[in-house]
Tab-separated table of C-alpha atoms in Angstrom:
chain	number	residue	atom	x	y	z
A	856	GLY	CA	97.650	-30.899	-102.339
A	857	ILE	CA	96.633	-27.233	-102.317
A	858	ASP	CA	94.900	-26.068	-105.487
A	859	TRP	CA	96.969	-22.902	-105.931
A	860	PRO	CA	98.998	-21.791	-108.978
A	861	ASP	CA	102.497	-23.327	-109.058
A	862	PRO	CA	104.337	-19.964	-108.753
A	863	LEU	CA	102.429	-19.209	-105.543
A	864	LYS	CA	103.169	-22.664	-104.105
A	865	GLU	CA	106.856	-22.211	-104.926
A	866	MET	CA	106.873	-18.821	-103.170
A	867	GLN	CA	105.374	-20.450	-100.077
A	868	ARG	CA	107.953	-23.259	-100.104
A	869	ASN	CA	110.809	-20.760	-100.331
A	870	TRP	CA	109.365	-18.495	-97.656
A	871	ILE	CA	108.381	-21.161	-95.142
A	872	GLY	CA	111.173	-23.609	-95.856
A	873	LYS	CA	111.114	-27.342	-95.579
A	874	SER	CA	111.080	-29.114	-92.242
A	875	VAL	CA	112.327	-32.657	-92.291
A	876	GLY	CA	111.258	-34.652	-89.287
A	877	ALA	CA	109.087	-37.371	-87.866
A	878	LEU	CA	105.538	-37.684	-86.663
A	879	VAL	CA	105.692	-39.319	-83.232
A	880	ARG	CA	102.647	-40.835	-81.566
A	881	PHE	CA	102.320	-40.833	-77.788
A	882	GLY	CA	99.630	-43.246	-76.644
A	883	LEU	CA	96.922	-42.543	-74.117
A	884	ASN	CA	95.232	-45.097	-71.867
A	885	SER	CA	92.003	-44.430	-73.781
A	886	GLY	CA	93.555	-45.849	-76.947
A	887	LYS	CA	93.803	-42.406	-78.543
A	888	VAL	CA	97.171	-40.901	-79.485
A	889	ILE	CA	98.709	-37.454	-79.330
A	890	GLU	CA	100.714	-36.789	-82.463
A	891	VAL	CA	103.800	-34.593	-82.322
A	892	PHE	CA	105.925	-33.433	-85.250
A	893	THR	CA	109.619	-33.071	-84.442
A	894	THR	CA	112.731	-32.288	-86.402
A	895	ARG	CA	114.799	-33.730	-83.530
A	896	VAL	CA	113.607	-37.313	-83.220
A	897	ASP	CA	117.122	-38.161	-81.989
A	898	THR	CA	116.183	-36.545	-78.658
A	899	ILE	CA	113.107	-38.774	-78.154
A	900	TYR	CA	114.546	-40.334	-74.971
A	901	GLY	CA	114.898	-36.862	-73.462
A	902	THR	CA	111.148	-36.281	-73.627
A	903	THR	CA	110.044	-35.845	-70.014
A	904	PHE	CA	106.598	-34.298	-70.604
A	905	LEU	CA	104.206	-33.228	-73.370
A	906	VAL	CA	102.771	-29.746	-73.803
A	907	LEU	CA	99.522	-29.125	-75.660
A	908	ALA	CA	98.287	-25.822	-77.001
A	909	PRO	CA	95.360	-24.502	-74.926
A	910	GLU	CA	93.154	-24.927	-78.030
A	911	HIS	CA	94.195	-28.553	-78.673
A	912	GLU	CA	91.222	-30.818	-79.336
A	913	TYR	CA	92.222	-33.249	-76.555
A	914	VAL	CA	92.401	-30.736	-73.698
A	915	ASP	CA	88.802	-31.370	-72.572
A	916	ILE	CA	89.043	-35.104	-73.216
A	917	ILE	CA	92.197	-35.855	-71.207
A	918	THR	CA	91.953	-33.389	-68.314
A	919	THR	CA	91.087	-35.225	-65.124
A	920	ASN	CA	88.336	-34.013	-62.788
A	921	ASP	CA	90.871	-32.830	-60.184
A	922	TYR	CA	92.347	-30.365	-62.702
A	923	LYS	CA	89.238	-29.308	-64.704
A	924	ASN	CA	88.712	-25.913	-63.040
A	925	GLU	CA	92.356	-24.881	-63.237
A	926	VAL	CA	92.687	-26.033	-66.870
A	927	ASN	CA	89.426	-24.348	-67.922
A	928	SER	CA	90.530	-21.040	-66.363
A	929	TYR	CA	93.911	-21.283	-68.045
A	930	VAL	CA	92.397	-22.047	-71.463
A	931	ILE	CA	90.046	-19.043	-71.219
A	932	GLU	CA	92.941	-16.776	-70.243
A	933	ALA	CA	95.151	-18.075	-73.088
A	934	LYS	CA	92.392	-17.657	-75.675
A	935	ASN	CA	92.177	-13.955	-74.756
A	936	ARG	CA	95.775	-13.454	-75.930
A	937	SER	CA	96.834	-13.322	-79.574
A	938	GLU	CA	99.324	-15.802	-80.999
A	939	ARG	CA	101.741	-12.930	-81.484
A	940	GLU	CA	101.491	-12.008	-77.787
A	941	ARG	CA	101.942	-15.630	-76.773
A	942	MET	CA	105.054	-16.074	-78.932
A	943	ALA	CA	106.598	-12.729	-77.913
A	944	GLU	CA	106.129	-13.251	-74.176
A	945	VAL	CA	109.012	-15.622	-73.448
A	946	LYS	CA	109.899	-14.409	-69.953
A	947	ASN	CA	106.447	-14.971	-68.434
A	948	ILE	CA	106.152	-18.754	-68.283
A	949	THR	CA	102.647	-20.101	-67.818
A	950	GLY	CA	101.120	-23.541	-67.934
A	951	VAL	CA	98.950	-26.026	-66.109
A	952	PHE	CA	99.037	-29.793	-65.576
A	953	THR	CA	96.084	-31.759	-66.969
A	954	GLY	CA	96.309	-34.665	-64.555
A	955	ALA	CA	96.808	-36.965	-67.560
A	956	TYR	CA	99.785	-38.979	-68.746
A	957	ALA	CA	100.932	-40.169	-72.152
A	958	ILE	CA	102.871	-43.334	-72.885
A	959	HIS	CA	106.349	-42.714	-74.274
A	960	PRO	CA	106.504	-44.649	-77.580
A	961	PHE	CA	110.074	-45.899	-77.054
A	962	SER	CA	110.479	-46.359	-73.301
A	963	GLY	CA	106.875	-47.077	-72.303
A	964	LYS	CA	107.174	-44.610	-69.402
A	965	HIS	CA	104.168	-42.518	-68.416
A	966	ILE	CA	104.934	-38.839	-68.921
A	967	PRO	CA	102.790	-35.912	-67.728
A	968	ILE	CA	100.735	-33.839	-70.156
A	969	TRP	CA	100.686	-30.097	-69.594
A	970	ILE	CA	98.959	-27.175	-71.297
A	971	GLY	CA	101.188	-24.236	-72.199
A	972	ASP	CA	100.490	-21.109	-74.171
A	973	TYR	CA	103.907	-21.221	-75.857
A	974	VAL	CA	102.509	-24.060	-77.963
A	975	LEU	CA	100.235	-22.884	-80.762
A	976	ALA	CA	97.377	-24.975	-82.157
A	977	GLY	CA	98.043	-23.775	-85.690
A	978	TYR	CA	101.707	-24.763	-85.727
A	979	GLY	CA	102.557	-28.409	-86.347
A	980	THR	CA	100.111	-30.612	-84.475
A	981	GLY	CA	99.529	-28.238	-81.555
A	982	ALA	CA	101.493	-30.575	-79.307
A	983	VAL	CA	105.153	-30.632	-78.294
A	984	MET	CA	107.272	-33.484	-77.007
A	985	ALA	CA	109.179	-31.471	-74.438
A	986	VAL	CA	112.905	-32.206	-74.385
A	987	PRO	CA	114.060	-29.613	-71.873
A	988	ALA	CA	117.757	-30.525	-71.952
A	989	HIS	CA	117.897	-29.651	-75.651
A	990	ASP	CA	115.264	-26.973	-76.263
A	991	LEU	CA	115.321	-23.453	-74.837
A	992	ARG	CA	111.572	-23.009	-74.285
A	993	ASP	CA	111.084	-26.525	-72.888
A	994	TYR	CA	114.039	-25.906	-70.551
A	995	ALA	CA	112.506	-22.699	-69.183
A	996	PHE	CA	109.130	-24.442	-68.741
A	997	ALA	CA	110.722	-27.431	-66.956
A	998	LYS	CA	112.778	-25.207	-64.636
A	999	HIS	CA	109.736	-23.073	-63.795
A	1000	PHE	CA	107.523	-26.068	-62.965
A	1001	LYS	CA	110.347	-28.238	-61.527
A	1002	LEU	CA	109.949	-30.955	-64.177
A	1003	PRO	CA	112.685	-33.507	-64.967
A	1004	ILE	CA	115.439	-32.634	-67.424
A	1005	GLU	CA	117.157	-35.629	-69.037
A	1006	GLU	CA	120.331	-35.040	-71.056
A	1007	VAL	CA	120.499	-37.178	-74.190
A	1008	VAL	CA	123.072	-35.314	-76.331
A	1009	SER	CA	126.528	-34.828	-74.814
A	1010	GLY	CA	128.572	-31.705	-75.356
A	1011	GLY	CA	126.838	-29.017	-73.357
A	1012	ASP	CA	126.293	-28.005	-69.749
A	1013	ILE	CA	122.583	-28.294	-69.007
A	1014	SER	CA	122.922	-27.086	-65.419
A	1015	ASN	CA	122.268	-23.488	-66.552
A	1016	GLU	CA	120.745	-23.725	-70.028
A	1017	SER	CA	119.606	-26.156	-72.664
A	1018	TYR	CA	122.122	-27.592	-75.116
A	1019	ASP	CA	120.397	-26.960	-78.442
A	1020	ALA	CA	123.309	-27.625	-80.800
A	1021	LYS	CA	122.844	-30.357	-83.369
A	1022	GLU	CA	126.185	-31.922	-82.562
A	1023	GLY	CA	127.432	-34.357	-79.970
A	1024	LYS	CA	126.993	-38.020	-79.135
A	1025	LEU	CA	123.761	-39.551	-77.918
A	1026	ILE	CA	123.651	-40.736	-74.306
A	1027	ASN	CA	120.841	-42.138	-72.120
A	1028	SER	CA	119.119	-43.151	-75.361
A	1029	ASP	CA	119.031	-46.941	-75.548
A	1030	PHE	CA	119.756	-48.068	-79.132
A	1031	LEU	CA	120.921	-44.562	-80.135
A	1032	ASN	CA	123.737	-44.363	-77.573
A	1033	GLY	CA	127.114	-43.441	-79.028
A	1034	LEU	CA	125.760	-42.176	-82.352
A	1035	ASP	CA	126.352	-38.616	-83.484
A	1036	VAL	CA	123.227	-36.468	-83.918
A	1037	LYS	CA	122.854	-36.898	-87.692
A	1038	ALA	CA	123.213	-40.688	-87.506
A	1039	ALA	CA	120.829	-40.836	-84.536
A	1040	ILE	CA	118.168	-38.797	-86.369
A	1041	LYS	CA	118.341	-41.187	-89.308
A	1042	LYS	CA	118.282	-44.335	-87.146
A	1043	ALA	CA	115.473	-43.093	-84.885
């Protein structure tokens, strides 16, 4: 839908690449939803928390009174760092809990919503469905903050690191159990 010359659009497509995935909506008690784009919808049952970019439009709306001061301080600190600094700094894990919970669209469980500077507002929707068992950054965040890690793709050893490979059979995933990753992505 961008009004650019076709050769320029084609250059962008080739440079950026195409991401095939799903837009997943996590409900809030207010009736609003947090939208997350994922290329790994097969791991939906492994989502144990959400992480919003500090600049996400819902940060002020969802943060409970008990966490306002801590969240506000964190947001100010994160805004003073460039996106490049935030993406490069992978060893220094930072984040803060908002006090809010989202409703998992498949299981109905309430999952905590965090703010983390490894999520960027300008990338995707500015929100991540954290699947720590199968994503390196989510794994580090979960370990640091002692958040649950739920294995949903067999084949790895998640006791020491995430299993990010796109191969294995789905487990702990309701109607996706027993499917290989490609079949599970399609079915989910």
